[in-house]
Coordinates of C-alpha atoms and ligand atoms in Angstrom, one line a residue:
Chain A
M1387 CA 76.2 185.2 -108.6
N1388 CA 78.0 181.9 -109.1
V1389 CA 79.1 179.9 -106.0
V1390 CA 81.3 176.8 -106.3
I1391 CA 81.8 174.7 -103.1
V1392 CA 84.8 172.3 -103.2
G1393 CA 84.2 169.3 -101.0
G1394 CA 81.0 167.5 -100.2
G1395 CA 81.4 166.7 -96.5
I1396 CA 79.2 168.0 -93.8
A1397 CA 80.8 171.5 -94.1
G1398 CA 80.3 171.8 -97.9
V1399 CA 76.8 170.3 -97.9
S1400 CA 75.8 172.5 -94.9
T1401 CA 77.1 175.6 -96.8
A1402 CA 74.9 174.7 -99.8
A1403 CA 71.8 174.1 -97.6
A1404 CA 72.3 177.3 -95.6
L1405 CA 72.8 179.4 -98.8
R1406 CA 69.5 178.1 -100.3
A1407 CA 67.7 178.3 -96.9
G1408 CA 68.9 181.9 -96.7
G1409 CA 67.4 182.7 -100.1
F1410 CA 70.4 182.5 -102.3
D1411 CA 69.1 182.2 -105.9
G1412 CA 72.4 182.2 -107.9
D1413 CA 74.1 179.2 -109.4
L1414 CA 75.4 176.8 -106.9
T1415 CA 77.7 173.9 -107.7
L1416 CA 79.2 171.3 -105.3
V1417 CA 82.2 169.4 -106.4
D1418 CA 83.2 166.2 -104.5
A1419 CA 85.9 163.6 -105.1
G1420 CA 83.7 160.8 -103.6
E1421 CA 80.9 158.6 -104.9
F1422 CA 78.4 161.1 -103.4
P1423 CA 78.4 163.3 -100.3
Y1424 CA 78.2 161.0 -97.3
D1425 CA 78.5 161.3 -93.6
R1426 CA 81.8 160.4 -91.9
P1427 CA 80.9 159.5 -88.3
P1428 CA 79.2 156.2 -89.2
L1429 CA 82.5 155.0 -90.9
S1430 CA 83.9 153.9 -87.6
K1431 CA 80.5 152.7 -86.3
D1432 CA 77.5 151.3 -88.2
Y1433 CA 79.2 151.4 -91.6
L1434 CA 82.3 149.6 -90.3
T1435 CA 80.3 146.9 -88.7
G1436 CA 78.2 146.5 -91.8
A1437 CA 75.0 147.6 -90.2
K1438 CA 74.6 150.4 -92.7
D1439 CA 75.6 150.7 -96.4
L1440 CA 76.8 153.8 -98.2
G1441 CA 73.4 154.8 -99.4
R1442 CA 72.1 154.8 -95.8
I1443 CA 74.8 157.3 -94.7
A1444 CA 74.3 159.8 -97.6
L1445 CA 74.3 163.3 -96.2
Q1446 CA 71.3 164.2 -98.4
P1447 CA 68.9 162.0 -100.4
P1448 CA 69.7 162.0 -104.2
Q1449 CA 66.6 164.2 -105.1
W1450 CA 67.7 166.9 -102.7
Y1451 CA 70.3 168.3 -105.1
D1452 CA 67.6 168.8 -107.8
E1453 CA 65.1 170.1 -105.4
Q1454 CA 67.6 172.7 -104.1
A1455 CA 69.0 173.4 -107.5
V1456 CA 72.5 172.4 -106.4
R1457 CA 74.6 171.0 -109.3
L1458 CA 76.5 168.1 -107.9
I1459 CA 79.6 167.1 -109.7
N1460 CA 80.8 163.9 -107.9
R1461 CA 83.8 161.6 -108.4
T1462 CA 85.7 164.7 -109.6
R1463 CA 88.6 166.6 -108.0
V1464 CA 89.2 170.3 -108.1
T1465 CA 92.8 170.6 -109.2
G1466 CA 93.3 174.3 -109.0
L1467 CA 91.9 177.7 -108.1
R1468 CA 92.0 180.1 -111.0
P1469 CA 91.1 183.8 -111.3
G1470 CA 87.3 183.7 -111.8
G1471 CA 86.8 180.0 -111.2
V1472 CA 88.0 176.6 -110.3
E1473 CA 89.7 173.9 -112.5
L1474 CA 88.4 170.3 -112.5
Q1475 CA 90.6 167.3 -113.0
D1476 CA 89.6 167.0 -116.7
G1477 CA 90.7 170.6 -117.3
T1478 CA 87.2 172.1 -117.3
L1479 CA 87.1 175.6 -115.8
L1480 CA 84.0 176.2 -113.7
P1481 CA 83.3 180.0 -113.4
A1482 CA 82.8 181.2 -109.8
D1483 CA 82.3 184.6 -108.2
R1484 CA 82.9 182.9 -104.8
V1485 CA 84.6 179.7 -104.0
V1486 CA 84.1 177.8 -100.7
L1487 CA 86.8 175.4 -99.8
A1488 CA 85.4 172.5 -97.8
T1489 CA 88.1 170.0 -98.4
G1490 CA 88.3 168.4 -95.0
G1491 CA 91.4 166.4 -94.2
G1492 CA 93.1 163.1 -94.4
A1493 CA 94.1 160.7 -91.7
A1494 CA 97.5 161.4 -90.2
R1495 CA 100.3 158.9 -90.7
P1496 CA 103.2 159.4 -88.3
P1497 CA 106.7 159.0 -89.6
I1498 CA 107.2 155.5 -88.3
P1499 CA 108.9 152.7 -90.4
G1500 CA 106.3 150.6 -92.2
C1501 CA 103.5 153.0 -91.3
E1502 CA 102.3 153.3 -94.9
R1503 CA 100.9 149.7 -94.7
A1504 CA 98.6 150.4 -91.8
H1505 CA 95.0 151.1 -92.2
V1506 CA 93.5 154.6 -91.6
L1507 CA 89.9 155.7 -91.6
R1508 CA 88.7 158.7 -93.3
T1509 CA 86.8 157.5 -96.4
A1510 CA 84.3 154.8 -97.2
E1511 CA 87.0 153.1 -99.2
D1512 CA 89.2 153.1 -96.1
A1513 CA 86.3 151.6 -94.1
D1514 CA 85.7 148.9 -96.8
R1515 CA 89.3 147.9 -96.8
L1516 CA 89.4 147.7 -93.0
R1517 CA 86.1 145.8 -92.7
A1518 CA 87.5 143.1 -95.1
V1519 CA 90.1 142.2 -92.4
L1520 CA 88.0 142.6 -89.3
R1521 CA 87.0 139.0 -89.3
P1522 CA 86.1 137.0 -86.2
G1523 CA 89.4 136.0 -84.5
A1524 CA 91.5 138.5 -86.4
R1525 CA 94.3 140.1 -84.2
V1526 CA 94.0 143.8 -84.6
L1527 CA 96.2 146.6 -83.3
V1528 CA 94.6 149.9 -83.0
V1529 CA 97.1 152.8 -82.5
G1530 CA 95.6 155.8 -80.8
A1531 CA 92.8 155.6 -78.2
G1532 CA 91.2 159.0 -79.0
L1533 CA 87.8 159.2 -80.6
I1534 CA 88.3 157.3 -83.8
G1535 CA 90.7 154.7 -82.4
A1536 CA 88.3 153.9 -79.5
E1537 CA 85.3 153.6 -81.8
V1538 CA 87.3 151.3 -84.2
A1539 CA 88.4 149.2 -81.2
S1540 CA 84.8 148.9 -80.0
S1541 CA 83.5 148.0 -83.5
A1542 CA 86.3 145.4 -84.0
V1543 CA 85.3 143.7 -80.7
D1544 CA 81.7 143.7 -81.9
L1545 CA 82.9 141.9 -85.0
G1546 CA 84.7 139.3 -82.9
C1547 CA 88.2 140.4 -83.3
E1548 CA 90.9 140.2 -80.7
V1549 CA 92.0 143.8 -80.1
V1550 CA 95.1 145.5 -78.7
L1551 CA 94.7 149.3 -78.2
A1552 CA 97.9 151.3 -77.8
D1553 CA 98.3 154.9 -76.8
P1554 CA 101.2 156.6 -75.0
V1555 CA 98.7 158.7 -73.0
A1556 CA 97.2 157.2 -69.8
R1557 CA 93.9 158.9 -70.1
P1558 CA 93.1 159.8 -73.8
L1559 CA 90.4 162.5 -74.2
A1560 CA 91.1 164.0 -70.8
A1561 CA 91.2 167.6 -72.3
A1562 CA 87.7 167.0 -73.8
V1563 CA 85.8 165.3 -71.0
G1564 CA 88.0 165.8 -67.9
A1565 CA 90.5 163.4 -66.3
E1566 CA 88.0 161.3 -64.3
L1567 CA 85.6 160.6 -67.1
A1568 CA 88.5 160.0 -69.5
A1569 CA 89.9 157.3 -67.1
W1570 CA 86.5 155.7 -66.7
L1571 CA 85.9 155.7 -70.5
H1572 CA 89.4 154.2 -71.2
E1573 CA 88.7 151.4 -68.6
R1574 CA 85.7 150.3 -70.6
H1575 CA 88.0 148.8 -73.2
A1576 CA 89.4 146.3 -70.8
V1577 CA 85.9 145.4 -69.6
R1578 CA 85.1 144.4 -73.2
G1579 CA 88.2 142.2 -73.4
I1580 CA 90.5 144.7 -75.2
T1581 CA 94.2 144.7 -74.1
T1582 CA 95.2 148.3 -73.6
V1583 CA 98.8 149.2 -73.8
Q1584 CA 100.2 152.5 -72.6
A1585 CA 102.9 152.9 -75.2
G1586 CA 103.6 154.3 -78.6
V1587 CA 104.5 152.1 -81.6
E1588 CA 108.2 152.3 -82.6
S1589 CA 107.9 150.4 -85.9
F1590 CA 105.4 148.6 -88.1
E1591 CA 108.1 146.5 -89.9
D1592 CA 107.5 142.7 -89.6
G1593 CA 104.6 143.1 -87.1
A1594 CA 104.6 146.0 -84.7
V1595 CA 107.2 146.9 -82.1
L1596 CA 105.3 147.9 -79.1
A1597 CA 106.9 148.8 -75.7
G1598 CA 110.1 147.0 -76.8
G1599 CA 108.5 143.7 -77.9
R1600 CA 107.6 142.7 -81.5
E1601 CA 104.1 141.3 -82.1
E1602 CA 102.2 140.0 -85.1
F1603 CA 98.8 141.4 -86.1
D1604 CA 96.4 140.7 -88.9
A1605 CA 95.7 144.4 -89.2
V1606 CA 97.0 147.6 -87.8
V1607 CA 94.8 150.7 -87.7
L1608 CA 96.0 154.2 -87.1
G1609 CA 93.7 156.6 -85.3
V1610 CA 96.2 159.3 -84.5
G1611 CA 94.7 162.5 -85.9
M1612 CA 93.8 164.4 -89.0
V1613 CA 95.8 166.4 -91.5
P1614 CA 93.9 169.3 -93.0
E1615 CA 93.6 169.2 -96.8
T1616 CA 95.1 172.6 -97.7
A1617 CA 96.9 171.9 -101.0
L1618 CA 94.5 173.9 -103.2
A1619 CA 94.7 176.8 -100.8
E1620 CA 98.4 176.8 -100.6
A1621 CA 98.8 176.5 -104.3
A1622 CA 96.5 179.6 -104.6
G1623 CA 98.7 181.5 -102.2
L1624 CA 96.1 181.7 -99.4
R1625 CA 97.4 182.1 -95.9
V1626 CA 97.6 178.6 -94.3
D1627 CA 98.9 177.9 -90.8
R1628 CA 98.4 174.2 -90.6
R1629 CA 94.8 174.9 -91.5
I1630 CA 93.4 177.5 -94.0
V1631 CA 93.3 180.8 -92.1
V1632 CA 89.9 182.4 -92.0
N1633 CA 88.2 185.3 -90.2
T1634 CA 84.9 185.0 -88.2
G1635 CA 82.9 185.0 -91.5
Q1636 CA 85.0 182.1 -92.9
V1637 CA 86.7 184.4 -95.4
T1638 CA 90.3 183.5 -96.3
S1639 CA 93.1 185.9 -97.1
N1640 CA 91.5 186.2 -100.6
P1641 CA 88.0 187.9 -100.2
A1642 CA 86.5 185.8 -103.0
I1643 CA 87.5 182.5 -101.3
L1644 CA 86.0 181.2 -98.1
A1645 CA 86.9 178.0 -96.2
V1646 CA 84.9 175.8 -93.8
G1647 CA 85.1 172.6 -91.8
D1648 CA 88.2 170.5 -90.9
S1649 CA 90.4 172.2 -93.5
A1650 CA 89.7 175.6 -92.0
R1651 CA 89.0 175.7 -88.3
S1652 CA 91.6 177.0 -85.9
R1653 CA 90.8 174.6 -83.1
D1654 CA 90.3 170.9 -83.5
G1655 CA 86.7 170.6 -84.3
H1656 CA 84.1 168.0 -85.0
W1657 CA 81.0 167.4 -87.1
E1658 CA 78.8 170.2 -85.7
A1659 CA 81.6 172.8 -85.9
A1660 CA 81.9 172.0 -89.6
Q1661 CA 78.1 172.5 -89.9
H1662 CA 78.3 175.8 -88.1
D1663 CA 81.1 176.9 -90.4
G1664 CA 78.9 176.3 -93.4
A1665 CA 76.1 178.4 -91.9
R1666 CA 78.5 181.3 -91.2
A1667 CA 80.0 181.1 -94.7
A1668 CA 76.5 181.2 -96.2
A1669 CA 75.7 184.2 -94.1
T1670 CA 78.8 186.0 -95.3
I1671 CA 78.0 185.3 -98.9
L1672 CA 74.4 186.5 -98.4
G1673 CA 75.5 189.6 -96.5
A1674 CA 73.3 188.3 -93.6
P1675 CA 74.1 188.6 -89.9
P1676 CA 76.2 185.5 -88.8
P1677 CA 74.5 182.9 -86.6
P1678 CA 75.3 183.5 -82.9
P1679 CA 78.4 181.6 -81.7
A1680 CA 77.7 178.3 -79.9
A1681 CA 79.8 176.2 -77.5
P1682 CA 81.6 173.3 -79.4
W1683 CA 79.9 170.0 -79.2
F1684 CA 80.6 166.4 -80.2
W1685 CA 79.3 162.9 -79.6
T1686 CA 81.0 159.6 -79.8
D1687 CA 79.8 156.0 -79.4
R1688 CA 81.8 153.1 -78.0
H1689 CA 80.9 149.8 -76.3
G1690 CA 77.2 150.6 -76.5
R1691 CA 77.5 153.8 -74.6
H1692 CA 76.7 157.2 -76.1
V1693 CA 79.1 159.9 -75.0
E1694 CA 78.6 163.7 -75.6
A1695 CA 80.6 166.7 -74.6
V1696 CA 80.1 170.4 -74.9
G1697 CA 82.3 173.5 -74.2
H1698 CA 85.9 173.5 -73.0
M1699 CA 86.5 171.2 -70.1
A1700 CA 90.1 172.3 -69.9
Q1701 CA 88.9 175.8 -68.9
A1702 CA 87.1 174.5 -65.8
D1703 CA 88.5 175.2 -62.3
R1704 CA 86.1 172.6 -60.7
T1705 CA 83.9 169.8 -61.8
V1706 CA 80.6 168.6 -60.5
L1707 CA 79.5 165.0 -61.0
R1708 CA 75.8 164.4 -61.5
G1709 CA 75.0 160.8 -60.6
S1710 CA 77.8 158.3 -60.2
F1711 CA 80.1 156.4 -62.6
A1712 CA 78.2 153.3 -61.7
D1713 CA 74.9 154.6 -62.9
P1714 CA 73.5 153.7 -66.3
A1715 CA 73.6 157.5 -67.1
F1716 CA 75.6 160.2 -65.6
S1717 CA 77.3 163.5 -66.4
V1718 CA 80.1 165.8 -65.4
F1719 CA 79.9 169.6 -65.4
G1720 CA 82.9 171.9 -65.6
L1721 CA 82.6 175.3 -63.9
R1722 CA 84.7 178.4 -63.9
D1723 CA 83.9 181.4 -61.7
G1724 CA 80.4 180.0 -61.1
L1725 CA 79.5 179.6 -64.8
V1726 CA 79.2 176.3 -66.6
V1727 CA 82.0 176.1 -69.2
A1728 CA 81.7 172.5 -70.2
A1729 CA 79.9 169.2 -69.7
A1730 CA 80.4 165.6 -70.7
A1731 CA 77.8 162.8 -70.3
V1732 CA 77.4 159.1 -70.7
D1733 CA 74.0 158.1 -72.0
D1734 CA 72.7 161.4 -70.6
P1735 CA 72.4 163.6 -73.6
N1736 CA 69.9 166.0 -72.2
A1737 CA 72.4 167.0 -69.4
V1738 CA 74.6 168.2 -72.3
R1739 CA 71.7 170.0 -74.0
A1740 CA 71.0 171.8 -70.7
A1741 CA 74.7 172.6 -70.3
R1742 CA 75.0 173.9 -73.8
R1743 CA 72.2 176.4 -73.1
M1744 CA 73.8 177.4 -69.8
I1745 CA 77.1 178.1 -71.6
D1746 CA 75.6 179.9 -74.6
R1747 CA 73.3 182.0 -72.5
R1748 CA 75.8 182.4 -69.6
I1749 CA 73.3 181.3 -67.0
P1750 CA 74.9 181.0 -63.6
A1751 CA 74.4 177.6 -62.0
D1752 CA 74.3 176.4 -58.4
P1753 CA 76.8 173.5 -58.2
A1754 CA 74.7 171.7 -55.5
R1755 CA 71.7 171.7 -57.8
L1756 CA 73.6 170.8 -60.8
G1757 CA 75.1 167.7 -59.1
D1758 CA 71.7 166.5 -57.7
P1759 CA 70.1 164.0 -60.2
A1760 CA 66.7 164.7 -58.5
V1761 CA 66.8 168.3 -59.8
N1762 CA 65.4 168.8 -63.3
L1763 CA 68.1 170.6 -65.2
R1764 CA 65.5 172.5 -67.2
T1765 CA 64.5 174.4 -64.0
L1766 CA 68.1 175.7 -63.8
L1767 CA 67.6 177.4 -67.2
R1768 CA 64.8 179.5 -65.9
P1769 CA 65.6 182.9 -64.5
Chain B
M620 CA 35.4 160.9 -87.3
T621 CA 36.1 159.3 -83.9
D622 CA 36.7 161.1 -80.7
G623 CA 40.3 160.1 -80.7
I624 CA 42.1 157.7 -78.4
R625 CA 42.8 158.7 -74.8
V626 CA 46.5 158.1 -74.4
A627 CA 47.6 160.0 -71.3
A628 CA 46.7 162.6 -68.7
L629 CA 48.1 166.0 -69.5
D630 CA 50.0 166.0 -66.3
D631 CA 51.9 162.9 -67.4
V632 CA 53.9 165.1 -69.8
P633 CA 56.2 167.5 -68.1
E634 CA 56.8 170.8 -69.8
G635 CA 59.9 170.6 -72.1
E636 CA 59.7 166.8 -72.2
G637 CA 58.0 164.0 -73.9
I638 CA 56.6 160.6 -73.3
A639 CA 56.3 157.7 -75.8
I640 CA 53.0 156.0 -76.5
D641 CA 53.3 152.4 -77.6
K642 CA 52.2 151.8 -81.1
A643 CA 50.4 148.6 -80.0
I644 CA 47.9 150.8 -78.0
I645 CA 47.1 153.2 -80.8
G646 CA 47.6 151.0 -83.9
T647 CA 50.2 153.3 -85.5
E648 CA 53.2 152.2 -87.5
D649 CA 55.6 153.7 -85.1
N650 CA 55.4 154.7 -81.4
V651 CA 54.2 158.2 -81.0
A652 CA 56.1 160.9 -79.0
L653 CA 53.8 163.2 -77.0
L654 CA 55.8 166.3 -76.6
R655 CA 55.0 169.3 -74.4
D656 CA 56.5 172.6 -75.5
T657 CA 57.9 175.3 -73.2
D658 CA 54.8 177.4 -73.7
G659 CA 52.7 174.5 -72.7
G660 CA 51.5 173.4 -76.1
L661 CA 51.1 169.7 -76.6
W662 CA 52.1 167.9 -79.8
A663 CA 52.5 164.4 -81.2
L664 CA 55.1 163.1 -83.7
N665 CA 56.4 159.7 -84.8
D666 CA 58.7 158.7 -82.0
T667 CA 61.6 157.3 -83.9
C668 CA 64.1 159.9 -85.3
T669 CA 64.3 159.6 -89.1
H670 CA 68.1 159.6 -88.9
E671 CA 68.8 156.6 -86.6
D672 CA 66.7 155.0 -84.0
A673 CA 66.7 157.5 -81.2
S674 CA 63.3 158.1 -79.4
L675 CA 62.2 161.7 -79.8
A676 CA 60.2 161.4 -76.6
D677 CA 63.6 161.4 -74.9
G678 CA 64.5 164.7 -76.7
W679 CA 64.8 168.2 -75.6
V680 CA 61.6 170.2 -76.4
E681 CA 61.9 173.9 -76.7
D682 CA 60.5 176.8 -78.7
G683 CA 58.4 174.8 -81.2
Y684 CA 61.0 172.1 -81.8
V685 CA 62.2 168.8 -80.4
E686 CA 65.9 168.1 -80.5
C687 CA 66.9 164.5 -81.0
P688 CA 68.9 163.1 -78.1
L689 CA 71.5 161.4 -80.3
H690 CA 72.7 163.9 -82.9
S691 CA 70.6 167.0 -82.3
S692 CA 68.6 167.2 -85.5
K693 CA 65.5 169.3 -84.8
F694 CA 61.9 168.5 -85.8
C695 CA 59.1 171.1 -85.9
L696 CA 56.4 170.1 -83.4
K697 CA 53.6 171.4 -85.6
N698 CA 54.3 169.6 -88.8
G699 CA 57.3 167.3 -88.2
E700 CA 59.6 169.1 -90.7
V701 CA 63.2 168.4 -90.1
Q702 CA 65.5 171.4 -89.6
G703 CA 69.2 170.5 -89.6
L704 CA 71.3 167.5 -90.5
P705 CA 72.1 164.7 -89.9
A706 CA 68.4 163.7 -90.2
T707 CA 67.1 164.5 -93.8
R708 CA 63.5 163.2 -93.7
D709 CA 60.5 164.9 -92.0
T710 CA 58.6 162.9 -89.4
C711 CA 54.9 162.3 -89.3
P712 CA 52.8 164.6 -87.1
H713 CA 49.6 163.4 -85.4
R714 CA 46.6 165.5 -84.1
V715 CA 46.2 165.7 -80.3
E716 CA 43.5 167.3 -78.3
V717 CA 43.4 168.0 -74.6
R718 CA 39.9 167.7 -73.0
D719 CA 39.5 168.1 -69.2
G720 CA 43.2 167.3 -68.6
E721 CA 43.1 164.2 -70.7
V722 CA 45.1 163.8 -73.9
Y723 CA 43.3 162.3 -77.0
L724 CA 45.3 161.2 -80.0
F725 CA 44.0 161.1 -83.6
P726 CA 46.5 158.8 -85.3
N727 CA 47.7 159.9 -88.8
Q728 CA 45.5 163.0 -88.8
T729 CA 47.3 166.2 -89.5
P730 CA 47.1 168.7 -86.6
Ligands
FAD2746 C1 85.7 157.8 -89.0 C2 85.3 159.1 -88.4 C3 84.4 159.2 -87.4 C4 83.9 160.4 -86.9 N1 83.1 160.4 -85.8 C5 82.6 161.6 -85.3 C6 81.7 161.6 -84.2 O1 81.2 160.6 -83.8 N2 81.3 162.8 -83.8 C7 81.7 164.0 -84.3 O2 81.3 165.0 -83.8 N3 82.6 164.0 -85.3 C8 83.1 162.8 -85.8 N4 84.0 162.8 -86.8 C9 84.6 164.1 -87.3 C10 83.7 164.6 -88.5 O3 83.2 163.6 -89.3 C11 84.5 165.7 -89.2 O4 84.8 166.8 -88.3 C12 83.7 166.2 -90.4 O5 83.6 165.2 -91.3 C13 84.4 167.4 -91.1 O6 83.7 167.7 -92.2 P1 84.3 168.5 -93.5 O7 83.2 168.7 -94.4 O8 85.1 169.6 -93.0 O9 85.4 167.5 -94.1 P2 85.2 166.0 -94.8 O10 84.1 165.3 -94.1 O11 86.6 165.5 -94.7 O12 84.8 166.3 -96.2 C14 85.7 166.8 -97.2 C15 85.2 166.4 -98.6 O13 86.0 167.1 -99.5 C16 86.3 166.2 -100.6 N5 87.5 166.9 -101.2 C17 88.7 167.1 -100.7 N6 89.5 167.7 -101.6 C18 88.8 167.8 -102.7 C19 89.1 168.3 -104.0 N7 90.3 168.8 -104.3 N8 88.2 168.2 -105.0 C20 86.9 167.7 -104.7 N9 86.6 167.2 -103.5 C21 87.6 167.3 -102.5 C22 86.6 164.9 -99.9 O14 86.5 163.8 -100.9 C23 85.5 164.9 -98.9 O15 84.3 164.3 -99.3 C24 84.5 161.6 -87.4 C25 85.4 161.6 -88.5 C26 85.8 160.3 -89.0 C27 86.8 160.3 -90.1
FES2747 S1 69.2 159.7 -84.4 FE1 68.3 161.5 -84.4 S2 69.7 162.9 -85.2 FE2 70.7 161.0 -85.3

C-alpha cells in the first residue's frame, strides 16, 4: 500500500511515526512546503528570542526519515488531490492508495484596514521577519492576549522591547484555565512592564487606532487565532465545516482520504491533539484498534512561568485551588459531580499529570485532599 | 569492576518519583535521575531531558516510563529509549543496585 501524507507538522510526522511503529511496511511519503518538518511551539519562544535555530527545532533528526523509510519531499506543495494520487506543484503525480491531509492552518487576519501589513506567527519565516524588528527599545503592539499573543509579548519584553498588549477580553484564556487563573496570568504582563489595553484595534492605517486614540508602533503582531488550511480538501469536494470533517478514525467524507491536526479537528486543539490525531489515523490505516481517548492537554510558557492545562475547565461546576497564587507553584482543579474534569497549573506540571489520569480513568476525587498541597496527588490515583 | 558509588538511601526516593544526583558527586557528564517505578523498581537515567532542559527527576514515573515534566515525552526506565515526541533522542541509562536499603550507582554501565 502507498500512503502519502500532505503536511509535515506534528500531525503529519506523528502519522508517519505511528504507521511505522504499528508495522506499516508499504510506501510512505511525506510532502511538506517548508524547509523540513519543524516544531511550531518554539516559534513564539526560544526560536523567536534566538536561543534556538531551525535545526534545533526539527521534529525529527534528518537521518530519521531514512531509518524509518519515509520519503520526505520538502519545499514542495501539494496542489491537488487526484483519483489515485496527489499532484505536486511541478505537476508530478504521486500515486497514493490513502492520502492523509495534515495541512495545519495559517494565522488569522481580521478584516481591519491595514491589517495585511501586520506580523503574524505561524512559520519560521514569520518568526524571522518578526525577530528582525524586535530590537531593544522597539515599540511593539501585540493584538490578542491568548496563547500566542501572550508568548510573543513575553519574548518581546525579554528582547528589550516596549510592549503594548491589546485584547477586548478582560481575562483571556478564561475558558481554558478558569476565570481566576486567567486573571492572574493576565496580570503578569503588567508586572513585566507591559501595557495591557482592554480594547480591540479599529485600524492599522498610519499606526494603530486603539480605543479611540492613534498610536505609532515599530511593529504590530497579530495573535488572533488560526484559519484551518482546507483548500485541497474543498477542491476535492470533501466535507468541510470550517475544518475538514472527519469521523473518530480521522476519515473524511472520502474513505481514501484522512485528515489530522489543526486542519481537521472539530474543537480548537493544540500540539498534543494533533499528535493523537496522527496515532488514530495510523490505527485506521492499519486496521488496528484506535488508541483510547485522552483529555485534551496543552502547555504554554510566558514570563518564565510554565503553564499547563488539561480537560475542559468550562465544564466544571466548582474549582479547587491547590496552594495559593502567591506560591512559586500552584494548580487549580475543575470538578463536576465529584469528578475531576479539568486542571490548570503554574510550574506544577505533575498536578496536571495526576489530573489527566483522574479524568481519563474517571477516578473520583475528594476536594479537600485535592486542595491540600501536603497530600501527594499520586495517592489519590490509587483505589 | 568497582562496587559502585553509594548515592542515596532507597527511602529517599518515593514510589512514582525521582531524585537528581549531582554529576559532581558521581563524575558523570550530566546529573543522574534516580527514578522509582510504581512497582518499586529503581532505575537511573541521565537527568536532563533530551528535548529541552527539564529535569527528569521531576517527572512522573509510572509503568516503566518517566514522563518529562515540560512536554510529556516518555523515556523507558530500563534502557532510556524515547517514546513519543517532542524529544527525539534516547537518554543514557545507568546501572543501579540496591543493597541493604542503600542505592549504589555504576555510572555509564548499562543496567
Ligand atoms: C507560534 C506557535 C506557538 C504554539 N505554541 C504551542 C504551545 O506552547 N503548546 C501547544 O500545545 N500548542 C502550541 N501551538 C499549537 C501547535 O503548534 C499546533 O496545534 C500544531 O502545530 C498543529 O500541527 P499540525 O501538524 O496540524 O499543523 P502545522 O503545524 O500547521 O503543520 C502543517 C504543515 O503542512 C504544510 N502544508 C500545508 N499545506 C500544504 C500543501 N498543500 N502541501 C505541502 N505542505 C503543506 C505546512 O507547510 C506545515 O508544515 C503553537 C502554534 C504556533 C503557531
Ligand atoms: S523538555 Fe522534555 S519533552 Fe520537552
